[in-house]
Amino acid sequence: MEIYISNAGQSPIYAQITSQIKEKILSGELKTGEALPSIRLLAKELRISVITTKRAYDDLEQEGFIHTMPGKGSFVAPRNPELYREQALKQVEDLLGQAVEAARKGGVSRDEVQEILTLLYEEN
């Protein structure tokens, strides 16, 4: 599993790990029941502290993306439709927030943004 850590990034390393694993689960790259690397192995591969990796796995488990079986490892949890819908809503909200900000800076009206959104939504 490839995870990229940015030392220049604004988010903490554990958050970068968490978001990348979530993305891999949501995209289907990691499938239900698939084993994740052990905390120690991932820490070694990324050259980071085991504590940092454990924090990422703990966050993923709390959010319902993975489950850990003592002595066996961590695995991708079965899909929870509500969890995935909530993640999708959050992603849409974030992206639309960026679009609204760009529209405001560019002098694009709310009606124009709504028209663009309607066209894009109907296009697919």
PDB file of C-alpha atoms in Angstrom:
ATOM      1  CA  MET A   1       0.000   0.000   0.000  1.00  0.00           C
ATOM      2  CA  GLU A   2       1.471   3.306  -1.067  1.00  0.00           C
ATOM      3  CA  ILE A   3       1.101   6.278   1.222  1.00  0.00           C
ATOM      4  CA  TYR A   4       2.849   9.565   0.673  1.00  0.00           C
ATOM      5  CA  ILE A   5       3.793  11.828   3.561  1.00  0.00           C
ATOM      6  CA  SER A   6       4.417  15.511   3.068  1.00  0.00           C
ATOM      7  CA  ASN A   7       6.580  17.215   5.650  1.00  0.00           C
ATOM      8  CA  ALA A   8       5.666  20.553   4.096  1.00  0.00           C
ATOM      9  CA  GLY A   9       1.943  19.860   4.462  1.00  0.00           C
ATOM     10  CA  GLN A  10      -0.301  21.651   6.898  1.00  0.00           C
ATOM     11  CA  SER A  11      -1.928  18.524   8.259  1.00  0.00           C
ATOM     12  CA  PRO A  12      -0.245  16.228  10.785  1.00  0.00           C
ATOM     13  CA  ILE A  13       1.309  12.998   9.545  1.00  0.00           C
ATOM     14  CA  TYR A  14      -1.304  10.786  11.223  1.00  0.00           C
ATOM     15  CA  ALA A  15      -4.073  12.786   9.479  1.00  0.00           C
ATOM     16  CA  GLN A  16      -2.339  12.348   6.114  1.00  0.00           C
ATOM     17  CA  ILE A  17      -2.217   8.582   6.679  1.00  0.00           C
ATOM     18  CA  THR A  18      -5.849   8.497   7.800  1.00  0.00           C
ATOM     19  CA  SER A  19      -7.123  10.457   4.812  1.00  0.00           C
ATOM     20  CA  GLN A  20      -5.146   8.413   2.290  1.00  0.00           C
ATOM     21  CA  ILE A  21      -6.337   5.096   3.701  1.00  0.00           C
ATOM     22  CA  LYS A  22      -9.932   6.405   3.779  1.00  0.00           C
ATOM     23  CA  GLU A  23      -9.612   7.431   0.137  1.00  0.00           C
ATOM     24  CA  LYS A  24      -8.303   3.980  -0.795  1.00  0.00           C
ATOM     25  CA  ILE A  25     -11.251   2.359   1.012  1.00  0.00           C
ATOM     26  CA  LEU A  26     -13.853   4.719  -0.477  1.00  0.00           C
ATOM     27  CA  SER A  27     -12.463   4.286  -3.996  1.00  0.00           C
ATOM     28  CA  GLY A  28     -12.535   0.497  -3.665  1.00  0.00           C
ATOM     29  CA  GLU A  29      -8.771   0.123  -3.922  1.00  0.00           C
ATOM     30  CA  LEU A  30      -8.899  -1.491  -0.478  1.00  0.00           C
ATOM     31  CA  LYS A  31     -11.722  -4.015  -0.224  1.00  0.00           C
ATOM     32  CA  THR A  32     -13.790  -5.199   2.731  1.00  0.00           C
ATOM     33  CA  GLY A  33     -11.848  -7.696   4.804  1.00  0.00           C
ATOM     34  CA  GLU A  34      -8.500  -6.797   3.246  1.00  0.00           C
ATOM     35  CA  ALA A  35      -5.628  -6.677   5.713  1.00  0.00           C
ATOM     36  CA  LEU A  36      -3.764  -3.441   6.275  1.00  0.00           C
ATOM     37  CA  PRO A  37      -0.032  -3.438   6.953  1.00  0.00           C
ATOM     38  CA  SER A  38       0.792  -3.868  10.617  1.00  0.00           C
ATOM     39  CA  ILE A  39       1.298  -0.681  12.590  1.00  0.00           C
ATOM     40  CA  ARG A  40       5.000  -1.460  12.966  1.00  0.00           C
ATOM     41  CA  LEU A  41       5.508  -2.319   9.291  1.00  0.00           C
ATOM     42  CA  LEU A  42       3.766   0.831   8.070  1.00  0.00           C
ATOM     43  CA  ALA A  43       5.760   2.957  10.517  1.00  0.00           C
ATOM     44  CA  LYS A  44       8.980   1.362   9.266  1.00  0.00           C
ATOM     45  CA  GLU A  45       8.054   1.833   5.594  1.00  0.00           C
ATOM     46  CA  LEU A  46       7.129   5.492   6.143  1.00  0.00           C
ATOM     47  CA  ARG A  47      10.050   6.083   8.514  1.00  0.00           C
ATOM     48  CA  ILE A  48       7.801   7.496  11.198  1.00  0.00           C
ATOM     49  CA  SER A  49       6.951   6.721  14.795  1.00  0.00           C
ATOM     50  CA  VAL A  50       4.835   3.687  15.635  1.00  0.00           C
ATOM     51  CA  ILE A  51       2.770   6.034  17.826  1.00  0.00           C
ATOM     52  CA  THR A  52       1.886   8.141  14.775  1.00  0.00           C
ATOM     53  CA  THR A  53       0.767   5.104  12.803  1.00  0.00           C
ATOM     54  CA  LYS A  54      -1.216   3.802  15.773  1.00  0.00           C
ATOM     55  CA  ARG A  55      -3.001   7.156  16.034  1.00  0.00           C
ATOM     56  CA  ALA A  56      -4.016   6.936  12.361  1.00  0.00           C
ATOM     57  CA  TYR A  57      -5.305   3.371  12.766  1.00  0.00           C
ATOM     58  CA  ASP A  58      -7.159   4.320  15.969  1.00  0.00           C
ATOM     59  CA  ASP A  59      -8.859   7.205  14.143  1.00  0.00           C
ATOM     60  CA  LEU A  60      -9.815   4.936  11.239  1.00  0.00           C
ATOM     61  CA  GLU A  61     -11.253   2.391  13.654  1.00  0.00           C
ATOM     62  CA  GLN A  62     -13.230   5.032  15.571  1.00  0.00           C
ATOM     63  CA  GLU A  63     -14.697   6.277  12.290  1.00  0.00           C
ATOM     64  CA  GLY A  64     -15.700   2.737  11.288  1.00  0.00           C
ATOM     65  CA  PHE A  65     -13.363   2.293   8.325  1.00  0.00           C
ATOM     66  CA  ILE A  66     -11.287  -0.523   9.813  1.00  0.00           C
ATOM     67  CA  HIS A  67     -11.503  -3.043  12.620  1.00  0.00           C
ATOM     68  CA  THR A  68      -8.614  -4.488  14.566  1.00  0.00           C
ATOM     69  CA  MET A  69      -8.382  -8.032  15.855  1.00  0.00           C
ATOM     70  CA  PRO A  70      -5.760  -8.402  18.587  1.00  0.00           C
ATOM     71  CA  GLY A  71      -2.959 -10.679  17.425  1.00  0.00           C
ATOM     72  CA  LYS A  72      -4.277 -10.777  13.850  1.00  0.00           C
ATOM     73  CA  GLY A  73      -4.093  -7.204  12.597  1.00  0.00           C
ATOM     74  CA  SER A  74      -6.270  -4.491  11.133  1.00  0.00           C
ATOM     75  CA  PHE A  75      -8.752  -5.068   8.326  1.00  0.00           C
ATOM     76  CA  VAL A  76     -11.038  -2.972   6.159  1.00  0.00           C
ATOM     77  CA  ALA A  77     -14.456  -2.930   7.819  1.00  0.00           C
ATOM     78  CA  PRO A  78     -17.627  -3.900   5.953  1.00  0.00           C
ATOM     79  CA  ARG A  79     -19.171  -0.972   4.116  1.00  0.00           C
ATOM     80  CA  ASN A  80     -21.600   1.110   6.105  1.00  0.00           C
ATOM     81  CA  PRO A  81     -23.771   2.977   3.559  1.00  0.00           C
ATOM     82  CA  GLU A  82     -24.456   5.849   5.974  1.00  0.00           C
ATOM     83  CA  LEU A  83     -20.738   6.288   6.662  1.00  0.00           C
ATOM     84  CA  TYR A  84     -19.899   6.399   2.964  1.00  0.00           C
ATOM     85  CA  ARG A  85     -22.733   8.816   2.238  1.00  0.00           C
ATOM     86  CA  GLU A  86     -21.555  11.107   5.028  1.00  0.00           C
ATOM     87  CA  GLN A  87     -18.004  11.036   3.653  1.00  0.00           C
ATOM     88  CA  ALA A  88     -19.321  11.846   0.180  1.00  0.00           C
ATOM     89  CA  LEU A  89     -21.378  14.737   1.565  1.00  0.00           C
ATOM     90  CA  LYS A  90     -18.369  16.125   3.367  1.00  0.00           C
ATOM     91  CA  GLN A  91     -16.232  15.910   0.241  1.00  0.00           C
ATOM     92  CA  VAL A  92     -18.941  17.633  -1.845  1.00  0.00           C
ATOM     93  CA  GLU A  93     -19.301  20.330   0.812  1.00  0.00           C
ATOM     94  CA  ASP A  94     -15.548  20.968   0.836  1.00  0.00           C
ATOM     95  CA  LEU A  95     -15.315  21.136  -2.954  1.00  0.00           C
ATOM     96  CA  LEU A  96     -18.379  23.351  -3.276  1.00  0.00           C
ATOM     97  CA  GLY A  97     -16.934  25.631  -0.609  1.00  0.00           C
ATOM     98  CA  GLN A  98     -13.824  26.038  -2.760  1.00  0.00           C
ATOM     99  CA  ALA A  99     -15.999  26.682  -5.814  1.00  0.00           C
ATOM    100  CA  VAL A 100     -18.047  29.336  -3.995  1.00  0.00           C
ATOM    101  CA  GLU A 101     -14.861  31.049  -2.835  1.00  0.00           C
ATOM    102  CA  ALA A 102     -13.500  31.049  -6.396  1.00  0.00           C
ATOM    103  CA  ALA A 103     -16.815  32.406  -7.687  1.00  0.00           C
ATOM    104  CA  ARG A 104     -16.834  35.238  -5.150  1.00  0.00           C
ATOM    105  CA  LYS A 105     -13.259  36.176  -6.001  1.00  0.00           C
ATOM    106  CA  GLY A 106     -14.071  36.082  -9.715  1.00  0.00           C
ATOM    107  CA  GLY A 107     -17.296  38.054  -9.464  1.00  0.00           C
ATOM    108  CA  VAL A 108     -19.484  35.121 -10.519  1.00  0.00           C
ATOM    109  CA  SER A 109     -23.055  35.456  -9.239  1.00  0.00           C
ATOM    110  CA  ARG A 110     -24.927  32.879  -7.197  1.00  0.00           C
ATOM    111  CA  ASP A 111     -27.372  32.332 -10.057  1.00  0.00           C
ATOM    112  CA  GLU A 112     -24.498  31.654 -12.448  1.00  0.00           C
ATOM    113  CA  VAL A 113     -22.972  29.163 -10.017  1.00  0.00           C
ATOM    114  CA  GLN A 114     -26.320  27.388  -9.626  1.00  0.00           C
ATOM    115  CA  GLU A 115     -26.727  27.277 -13.406  1.00  0.00           C
ATOM    116  CA  ILE A 116     -23.244  25.783 -13.807  1.00  0.00           C
ATOM    117  CA  LEU A 117     -23.933  23.230 -11.076  1.00  0.00           C
ATOM    118  CA  THR A 118     -27.229  22.235 -12.690  1.00  0.00           C
ATOM    119  CA  LEU A 119     -25.561  21.812 -16.082  1.00  0.00           C
ATOM    120  CA  LEU A 120     -22.722  19.751 -14.641  1.00  0.00           C
ATOM    121  CA  TYR A 121     -25.053  17.560 -12.589  1.00  0.00           C
ATOM    122  CA  GLU A 122     -27.337  16.861 -15.556  1.00  0.00           C
ATOM    123  CA  GLU A 123     -24.372  16.205 -17.850  1.00  0.00           C
ATOM    124  CA  ASN A 124     -23.554  12.961 -16.103  1.00  0.00           C
TER     125      ASN A 124
END
